[in-house]
Short mmCIF file of C-alpha atoms in Angstrom, two decimals:
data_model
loop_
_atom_site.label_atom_id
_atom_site.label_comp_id
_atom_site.label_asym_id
_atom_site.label_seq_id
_atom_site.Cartn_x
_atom_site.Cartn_y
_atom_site.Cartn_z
CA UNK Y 202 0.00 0.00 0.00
CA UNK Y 203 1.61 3.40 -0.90
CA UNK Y 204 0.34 6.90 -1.34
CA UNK Y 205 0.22 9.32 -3.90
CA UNK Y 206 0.16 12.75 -3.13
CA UNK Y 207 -0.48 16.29 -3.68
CA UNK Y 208 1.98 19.03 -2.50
CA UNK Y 209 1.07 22.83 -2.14
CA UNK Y 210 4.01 25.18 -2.92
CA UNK Y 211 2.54 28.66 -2.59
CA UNK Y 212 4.63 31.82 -2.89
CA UNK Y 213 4.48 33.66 0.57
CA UNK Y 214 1.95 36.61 1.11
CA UNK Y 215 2.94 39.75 -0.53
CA UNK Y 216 2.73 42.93 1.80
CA UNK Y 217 -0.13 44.39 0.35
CA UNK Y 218 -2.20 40.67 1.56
CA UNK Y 219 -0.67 41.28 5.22
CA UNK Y 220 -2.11 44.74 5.36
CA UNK Y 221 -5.80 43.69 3.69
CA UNK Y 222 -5.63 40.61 6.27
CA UNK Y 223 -5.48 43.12 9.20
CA UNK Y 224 -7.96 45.58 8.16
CA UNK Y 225 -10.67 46.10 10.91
CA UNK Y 226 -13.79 43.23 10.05
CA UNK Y 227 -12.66 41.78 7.28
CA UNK Y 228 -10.72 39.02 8.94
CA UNK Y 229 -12.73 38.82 11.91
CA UNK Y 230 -16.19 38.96 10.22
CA UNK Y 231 -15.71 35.84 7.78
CA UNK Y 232 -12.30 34.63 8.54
CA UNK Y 233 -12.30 31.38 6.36
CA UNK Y 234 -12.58 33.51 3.31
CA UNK Y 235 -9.21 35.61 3.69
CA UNK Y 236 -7.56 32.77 6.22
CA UNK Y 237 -3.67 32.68 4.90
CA UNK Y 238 -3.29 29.44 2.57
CA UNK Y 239 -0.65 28.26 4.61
CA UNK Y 240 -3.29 27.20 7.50
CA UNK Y 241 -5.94 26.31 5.16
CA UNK Y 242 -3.41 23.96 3.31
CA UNK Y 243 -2.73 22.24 6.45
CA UNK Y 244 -6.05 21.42 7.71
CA UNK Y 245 -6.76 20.05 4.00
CA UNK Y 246 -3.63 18.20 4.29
CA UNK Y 247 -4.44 16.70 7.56
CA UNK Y 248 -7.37 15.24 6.77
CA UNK Y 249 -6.08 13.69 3.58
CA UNK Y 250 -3.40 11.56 5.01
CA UNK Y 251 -5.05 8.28 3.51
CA UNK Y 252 -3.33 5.62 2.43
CA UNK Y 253 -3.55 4.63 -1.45
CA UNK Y 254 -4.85 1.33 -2.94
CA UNK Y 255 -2.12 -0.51 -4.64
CA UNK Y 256 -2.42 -1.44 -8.28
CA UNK Y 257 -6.11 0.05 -8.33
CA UNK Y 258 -6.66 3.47 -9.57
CA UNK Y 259 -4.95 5.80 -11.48
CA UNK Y 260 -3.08 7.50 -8.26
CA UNK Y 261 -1.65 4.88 -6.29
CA UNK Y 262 1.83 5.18 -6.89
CA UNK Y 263 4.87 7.50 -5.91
CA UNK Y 264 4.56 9.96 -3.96
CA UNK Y 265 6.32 12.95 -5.74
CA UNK Y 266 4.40 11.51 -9.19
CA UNK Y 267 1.02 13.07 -8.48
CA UNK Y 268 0.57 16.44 -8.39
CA UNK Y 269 -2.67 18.64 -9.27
CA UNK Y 270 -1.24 22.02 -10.03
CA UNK Y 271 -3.50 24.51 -9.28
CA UNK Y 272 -2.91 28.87 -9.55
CA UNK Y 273 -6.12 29.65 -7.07
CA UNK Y 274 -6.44 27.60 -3.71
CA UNK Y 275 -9.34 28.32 -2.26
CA UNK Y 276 -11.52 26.43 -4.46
CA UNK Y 277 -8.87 24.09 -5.42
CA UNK Y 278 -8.26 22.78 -2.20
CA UNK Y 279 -11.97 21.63 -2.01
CA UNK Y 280 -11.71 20.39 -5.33
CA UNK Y 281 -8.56 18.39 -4.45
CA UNK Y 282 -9.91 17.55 -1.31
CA UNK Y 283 -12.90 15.87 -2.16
CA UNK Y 284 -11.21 14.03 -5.62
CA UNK Y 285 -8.89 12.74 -2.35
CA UNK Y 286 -11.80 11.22 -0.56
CA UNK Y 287 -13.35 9.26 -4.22
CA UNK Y 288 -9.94 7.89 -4.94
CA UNK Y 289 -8.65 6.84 -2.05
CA UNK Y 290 -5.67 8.78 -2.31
CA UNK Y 291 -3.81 11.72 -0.85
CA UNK Y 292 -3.54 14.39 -3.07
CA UNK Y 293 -1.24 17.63 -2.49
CA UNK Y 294 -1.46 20.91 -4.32
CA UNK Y 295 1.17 22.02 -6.16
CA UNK Y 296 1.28 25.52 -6.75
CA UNK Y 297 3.10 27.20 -9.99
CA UNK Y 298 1.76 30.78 -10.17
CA UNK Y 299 2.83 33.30 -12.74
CA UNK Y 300 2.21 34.66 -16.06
CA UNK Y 301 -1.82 34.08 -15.60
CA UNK Y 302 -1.53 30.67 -15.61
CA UNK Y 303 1.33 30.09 -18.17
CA UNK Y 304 3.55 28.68 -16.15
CA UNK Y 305 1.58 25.93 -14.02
CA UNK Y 306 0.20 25.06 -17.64
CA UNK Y 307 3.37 24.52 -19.22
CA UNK Y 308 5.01 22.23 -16.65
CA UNK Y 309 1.76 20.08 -17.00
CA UNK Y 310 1.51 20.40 -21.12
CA UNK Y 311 5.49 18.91 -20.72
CA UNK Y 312 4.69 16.64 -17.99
CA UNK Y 313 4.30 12.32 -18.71
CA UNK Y 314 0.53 11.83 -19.88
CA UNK Y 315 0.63 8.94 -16.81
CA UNK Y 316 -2.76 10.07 -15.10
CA UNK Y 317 -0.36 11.60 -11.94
CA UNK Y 318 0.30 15.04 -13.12
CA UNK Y 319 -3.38 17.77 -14.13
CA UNK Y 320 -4.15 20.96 -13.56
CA UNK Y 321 -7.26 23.13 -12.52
CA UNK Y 322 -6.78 25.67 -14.99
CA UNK Y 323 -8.99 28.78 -15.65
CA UNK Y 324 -10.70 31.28 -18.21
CA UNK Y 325 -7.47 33.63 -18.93
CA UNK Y 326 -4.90 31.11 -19.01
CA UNK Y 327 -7.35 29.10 -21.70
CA UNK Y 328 -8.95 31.47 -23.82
CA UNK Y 329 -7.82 34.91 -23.39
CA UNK Y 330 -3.62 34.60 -23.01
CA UNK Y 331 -3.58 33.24 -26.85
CA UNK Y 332 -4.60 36.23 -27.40
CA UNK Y 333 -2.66 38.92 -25.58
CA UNK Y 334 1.34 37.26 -25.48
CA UNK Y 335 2.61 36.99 -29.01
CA UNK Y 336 4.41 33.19 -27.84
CA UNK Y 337 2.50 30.65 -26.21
CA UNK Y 338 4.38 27.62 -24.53
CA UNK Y 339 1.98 25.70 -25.42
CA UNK Y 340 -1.52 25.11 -27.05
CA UNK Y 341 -4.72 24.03 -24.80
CA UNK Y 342 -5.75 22.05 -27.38
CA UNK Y 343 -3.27 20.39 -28.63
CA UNK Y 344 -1.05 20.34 -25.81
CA UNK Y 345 -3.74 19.16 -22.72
CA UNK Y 346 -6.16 16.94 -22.86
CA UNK Y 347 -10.03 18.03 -21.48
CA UNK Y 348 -11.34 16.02 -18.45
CA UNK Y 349 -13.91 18.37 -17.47
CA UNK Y 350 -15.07 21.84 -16.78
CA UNK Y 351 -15.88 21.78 -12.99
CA UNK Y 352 -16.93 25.10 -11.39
CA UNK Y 353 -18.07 28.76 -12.94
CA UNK Y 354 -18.35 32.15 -11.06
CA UNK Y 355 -19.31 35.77 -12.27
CA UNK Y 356 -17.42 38.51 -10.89
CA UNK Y 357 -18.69 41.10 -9.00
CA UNK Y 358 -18.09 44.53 -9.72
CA UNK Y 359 -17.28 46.82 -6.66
CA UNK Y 360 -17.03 49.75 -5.74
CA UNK Y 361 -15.67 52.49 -3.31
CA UNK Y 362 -18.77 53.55 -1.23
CA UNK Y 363 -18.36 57.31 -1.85
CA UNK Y 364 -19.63 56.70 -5.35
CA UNK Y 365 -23.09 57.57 -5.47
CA UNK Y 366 -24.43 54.38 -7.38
CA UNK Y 367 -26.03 51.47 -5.53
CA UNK Y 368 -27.38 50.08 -8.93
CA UNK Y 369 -26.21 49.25 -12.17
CA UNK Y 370 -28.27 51.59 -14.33
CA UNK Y 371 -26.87 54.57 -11.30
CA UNK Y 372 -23.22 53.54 -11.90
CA UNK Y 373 -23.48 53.84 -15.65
CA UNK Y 374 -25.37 56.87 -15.17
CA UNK Y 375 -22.26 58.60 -13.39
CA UNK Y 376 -19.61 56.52 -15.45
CA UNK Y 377 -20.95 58.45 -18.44
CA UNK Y 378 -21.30 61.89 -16.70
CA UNK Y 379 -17.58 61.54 -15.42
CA UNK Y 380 -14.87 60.30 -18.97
CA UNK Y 381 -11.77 59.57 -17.58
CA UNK Y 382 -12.25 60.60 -14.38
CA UNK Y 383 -12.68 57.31 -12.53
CA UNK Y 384 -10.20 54.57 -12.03
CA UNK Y 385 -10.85 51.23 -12.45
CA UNK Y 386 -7.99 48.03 -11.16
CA UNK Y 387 -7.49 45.23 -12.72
CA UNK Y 388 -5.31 42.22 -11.44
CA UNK Y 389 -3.26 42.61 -14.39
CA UNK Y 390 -3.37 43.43 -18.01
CA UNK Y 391 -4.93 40.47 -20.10
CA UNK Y 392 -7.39 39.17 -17.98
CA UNK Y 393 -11.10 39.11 -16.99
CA UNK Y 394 -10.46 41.89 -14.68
CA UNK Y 395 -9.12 44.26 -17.19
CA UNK Y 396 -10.64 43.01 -20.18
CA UNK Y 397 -14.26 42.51 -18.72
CA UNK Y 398 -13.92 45.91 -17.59
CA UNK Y 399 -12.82 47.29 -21.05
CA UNK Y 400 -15.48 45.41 -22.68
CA UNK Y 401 -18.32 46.86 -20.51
CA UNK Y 402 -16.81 50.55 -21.33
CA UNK Y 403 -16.69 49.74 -25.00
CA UNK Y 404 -20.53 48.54 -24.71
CA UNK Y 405 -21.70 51.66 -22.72
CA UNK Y 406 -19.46 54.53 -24.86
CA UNK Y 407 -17.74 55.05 -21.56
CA UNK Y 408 -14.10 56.04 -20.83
CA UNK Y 409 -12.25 55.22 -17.42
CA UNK Y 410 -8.50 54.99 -16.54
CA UNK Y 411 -7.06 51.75 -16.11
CA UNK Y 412 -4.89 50.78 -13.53
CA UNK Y 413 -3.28 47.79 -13.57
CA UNK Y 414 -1.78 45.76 -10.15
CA UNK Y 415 0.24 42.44 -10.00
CA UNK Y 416 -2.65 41.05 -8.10
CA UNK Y 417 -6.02 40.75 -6.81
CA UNK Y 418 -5.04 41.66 -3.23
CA UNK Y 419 -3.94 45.27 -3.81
CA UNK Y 420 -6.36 45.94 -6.68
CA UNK Y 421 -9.17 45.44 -3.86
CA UNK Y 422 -7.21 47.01 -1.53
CA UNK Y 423 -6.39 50.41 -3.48
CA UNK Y 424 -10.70 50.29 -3.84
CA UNK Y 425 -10.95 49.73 -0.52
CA UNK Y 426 -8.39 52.60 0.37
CA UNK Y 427 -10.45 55.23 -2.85
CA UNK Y 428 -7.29 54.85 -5.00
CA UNK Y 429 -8.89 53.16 -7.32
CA UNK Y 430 -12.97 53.97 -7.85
CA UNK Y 431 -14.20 50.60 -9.37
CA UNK Y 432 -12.87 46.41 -9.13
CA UNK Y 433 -14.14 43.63 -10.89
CA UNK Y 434 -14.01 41.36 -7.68
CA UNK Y 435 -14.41 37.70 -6.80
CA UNK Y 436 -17.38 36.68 -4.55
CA UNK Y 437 -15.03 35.45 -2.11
CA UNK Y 438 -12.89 38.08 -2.04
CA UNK Y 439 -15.55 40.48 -1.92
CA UNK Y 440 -17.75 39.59 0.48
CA UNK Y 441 -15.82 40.50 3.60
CA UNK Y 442 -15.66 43.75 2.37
CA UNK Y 443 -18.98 44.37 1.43
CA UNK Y 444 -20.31 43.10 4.67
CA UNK Y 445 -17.56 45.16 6.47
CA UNK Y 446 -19.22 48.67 4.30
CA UNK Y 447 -15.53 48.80 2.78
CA UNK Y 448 -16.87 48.45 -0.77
CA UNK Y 449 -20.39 48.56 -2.18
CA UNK Y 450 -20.99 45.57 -4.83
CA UNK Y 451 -23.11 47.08 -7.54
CA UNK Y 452 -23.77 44.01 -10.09
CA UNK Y 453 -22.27 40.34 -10.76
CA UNK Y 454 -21.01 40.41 -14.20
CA UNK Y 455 -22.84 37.08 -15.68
CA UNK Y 456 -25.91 37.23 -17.99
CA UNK Y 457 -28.41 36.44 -15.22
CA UNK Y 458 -27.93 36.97 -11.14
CA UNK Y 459 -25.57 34.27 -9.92
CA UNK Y 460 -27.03 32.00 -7.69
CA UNK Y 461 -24.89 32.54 -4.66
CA UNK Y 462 -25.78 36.02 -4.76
CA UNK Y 463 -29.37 36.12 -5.92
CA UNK Y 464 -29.62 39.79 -4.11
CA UNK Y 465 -26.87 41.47 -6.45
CA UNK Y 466 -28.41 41.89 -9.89
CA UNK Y 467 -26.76 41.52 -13.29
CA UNK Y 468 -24.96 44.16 -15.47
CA UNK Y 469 -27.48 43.15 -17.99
CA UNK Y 470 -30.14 44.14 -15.82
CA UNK Y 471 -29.20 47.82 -17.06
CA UNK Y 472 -30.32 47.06 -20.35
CA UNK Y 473 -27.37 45.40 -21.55
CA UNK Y 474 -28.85 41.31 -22.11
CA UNK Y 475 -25.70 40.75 -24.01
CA UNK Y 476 -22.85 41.44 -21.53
CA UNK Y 477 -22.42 38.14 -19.77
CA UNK Y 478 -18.34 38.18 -18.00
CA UNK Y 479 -18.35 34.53 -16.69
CA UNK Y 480 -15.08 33.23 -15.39
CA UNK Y 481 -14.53 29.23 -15.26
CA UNK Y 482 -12.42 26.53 -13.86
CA UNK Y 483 -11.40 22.69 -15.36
CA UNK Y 484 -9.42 20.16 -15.15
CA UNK Y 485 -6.73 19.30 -17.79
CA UNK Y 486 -4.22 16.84 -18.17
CA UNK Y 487 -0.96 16.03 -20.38
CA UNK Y 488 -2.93 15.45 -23.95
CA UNK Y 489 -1.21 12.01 -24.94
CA UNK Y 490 -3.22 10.65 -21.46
CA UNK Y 491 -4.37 6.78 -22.77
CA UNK Y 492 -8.46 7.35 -23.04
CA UNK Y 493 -8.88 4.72 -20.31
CA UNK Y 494 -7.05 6.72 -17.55
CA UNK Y 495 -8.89 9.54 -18.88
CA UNK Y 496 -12.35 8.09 -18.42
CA UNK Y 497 -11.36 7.56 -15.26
CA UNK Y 498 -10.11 10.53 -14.45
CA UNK Y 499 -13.18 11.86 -15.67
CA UNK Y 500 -15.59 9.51 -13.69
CA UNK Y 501 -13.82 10.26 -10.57
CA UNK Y 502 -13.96 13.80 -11.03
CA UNK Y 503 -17.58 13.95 -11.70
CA UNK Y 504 -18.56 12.27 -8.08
CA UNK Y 505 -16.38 14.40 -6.20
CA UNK Y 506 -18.00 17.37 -7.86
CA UNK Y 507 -22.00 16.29 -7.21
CA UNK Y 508 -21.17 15.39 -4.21
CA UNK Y 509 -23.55 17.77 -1.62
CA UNK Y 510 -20.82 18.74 0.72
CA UNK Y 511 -18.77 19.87 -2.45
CA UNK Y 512 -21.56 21.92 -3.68
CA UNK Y 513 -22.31 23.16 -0.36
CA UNK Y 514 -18.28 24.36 0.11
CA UNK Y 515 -18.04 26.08 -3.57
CA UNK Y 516 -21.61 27.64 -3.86
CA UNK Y 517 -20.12 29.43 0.19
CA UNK Y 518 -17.03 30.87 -2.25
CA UNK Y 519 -19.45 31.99 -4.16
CA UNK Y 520 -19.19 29.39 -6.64
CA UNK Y 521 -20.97 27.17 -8.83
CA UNK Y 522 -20.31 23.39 -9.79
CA UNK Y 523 -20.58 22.63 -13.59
CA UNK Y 524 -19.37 19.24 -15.11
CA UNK Y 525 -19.74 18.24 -18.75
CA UNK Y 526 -17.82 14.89 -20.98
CA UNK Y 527 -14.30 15.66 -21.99
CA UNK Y 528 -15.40 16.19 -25.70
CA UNK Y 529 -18.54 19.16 -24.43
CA UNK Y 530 -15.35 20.77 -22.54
CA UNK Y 531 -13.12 20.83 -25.37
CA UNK Y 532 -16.06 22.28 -27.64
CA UNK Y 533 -16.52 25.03 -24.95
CA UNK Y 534 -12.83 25.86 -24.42
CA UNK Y 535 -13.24 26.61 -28.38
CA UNK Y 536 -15.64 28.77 -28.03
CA UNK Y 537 -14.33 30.79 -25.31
CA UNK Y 538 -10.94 31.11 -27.52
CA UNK Y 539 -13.20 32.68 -30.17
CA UNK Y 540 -14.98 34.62 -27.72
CA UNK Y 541 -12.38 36.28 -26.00
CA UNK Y 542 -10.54 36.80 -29.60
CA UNK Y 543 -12.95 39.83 -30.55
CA UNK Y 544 -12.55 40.82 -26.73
CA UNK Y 545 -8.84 41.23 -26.64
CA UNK Y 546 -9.01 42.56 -30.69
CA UNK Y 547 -11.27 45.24 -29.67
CA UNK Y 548 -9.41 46.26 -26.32
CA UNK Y 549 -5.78 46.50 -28.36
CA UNK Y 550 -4.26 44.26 -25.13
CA UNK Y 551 -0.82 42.74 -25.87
CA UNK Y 552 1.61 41.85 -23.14
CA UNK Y 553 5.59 41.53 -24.70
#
């Protein structure tokens, strides 16, 4: 009997995280939401120390050979958590940040299609970074092979509370009055939270300044502090802060209200049906992968996901679960390529 694991390597918390962590009720109020990865990690760990089945299943063997590589842990340590529990296995995180994505993605494109190495991979790193670097490591595609599409969140769009709009239609109303004189962060140029931004300006004939941050932490935080007027959040990076009156959310950024929020309405509630700024999450592996581990990959993955408690965990995060086959995932990772194509044509993004 030997087990396979899952490792978490996740780069320490910059400064700006240390001083969003300590800000007065946002810790305090909902402290699983901001807790530091490091202790999360270890309670996940904990209670995956199970030993493997030997010769059965597709994760039973060394334990350096399986590792799930995954750029976001919140979600992915339920994720890995729970595929833990349906295989029998322990399964550690490995985490390659960088380059939205690119660089988790390209150790697992290169890695030995032997069922131990996948990653959780998301919107930008699929569909909109073909777009916006002019060399790609490697190709979804061709490179990965689809297992399934597992979760899908909108973002919400904050913002600082002196800005008198509490609605969508209000926030357009004083977007428009005010060109260029608002400030809106982004995470980083390239992604949802710059591009979805630029997209809803280009839709509305508005005009704001863009300011881009190497991160989600001090893109929140500069809203939170009125550097910046305007954030397209995540729910469960939000929430805290809303809750605490540090920003207002206005609207989630998906066609219809998101589930977990069914208060908040949608951008498209403004008269706008066709803005609909969705980001996703699935699970790839190396694409040479023989079709039987696959399918069992796949099989595995899909009880872990409609499993309650997993449901229950996510759709707290703010976060729903959506599976589909292997070939309905690859036919929607192609459609989000040619989505996000006119996207990043129309914005002019390109990262050198």
């Amino acid at each position: 009997r030997q087990t396979a694991t899952l490792t978490l390597v996740e780069p320490g918390p910059s400064r700006a995280l240390a001083d969003f962590r300590s800000m007065p009720g946002v810790i305090r109020a909902e402290p699983f939401r901001f807790a530091p990865v490091e202790f999360r990690a270890g309670q996940i760990m904990r209670r995956l120390n199970i030993q493997g089945l030997s010769d059965e299943g597709i994760l039973s063997r060394a334990v350096d050979r399986n590792n799930v590589r995954i750029p976001l842990p919140p979600r992915g340590l339920v994720i890995s958590a729970k595929l833990g529990e349906v295989l029998g296995q322990q399964v550690v995180i490995d985490n390659r940040a960088g380059a939205n994505g690119l660089i988790g993605a390209d150790v697992v494109a290169k890695s030995a299609p032997d069922g131990y190495t996948m990653i959780l991979i998301s919107t930008g790193t699929v569909a909109i970074s073909p777009h916006i670097y002019p060399k790609m490591p490697y190709y979804a595609l061709r490179d990965l092979a689809c297992v399934s599409r597992v979760t899908s969140t909108g973002e919400l769009l904050v913002v600082h509370p002196s800005l008198p709009a509490n609605t969508p239609a209000e926030f357009l109303a004083h977007l428009k009055s005010n060109p260029d004189k608002l400030a809106y962060a982004s995470s980083g140029i390239g992604n949802i939270t710059h591009l979805g931004v630029l997209l809803f300006l280009q839709m509305n004939g508005a005009s704001a300044v863009h300011v881009p941050y190497k991160g989600a932490a001090p893109a929140l935080l500069d809203v939170v502090a009125g550097h910046a007027d305007l954030y397209f959040a995540s729910p469960i990076s939000a929430q805290p802060l809303v809750k605490a009156g540090r920003v207002r959310q206005v609207a989630v950024t998906s066609a219809k209200r998101f589930p977990p929020l069914p208060d908040v309405p949608a951008v498209a509630e403004a008269g706008f049906p066709a803005f609909d700024i969705s980001g996703w999450w699935g699970l790839l592996a190396p694409a040479a992968l023989p079709r039987e581990i696959l399918s069992r990959v796949h099989a595995e993955t899909l009880k872990a996901m409609e499993q309650r408690d997993t449901r229950d965990k996510l759709t707290a995060q703010g976060i729903v679960v959506i599976t589909n086959t292997p070939e309905q995932f690859a036919a929607y990772i192609r459609s989000e390529i040619g989505n996000w194509s006119r996207i990043v044509a129309a914005s002019g993004a390109r990262i050198d």
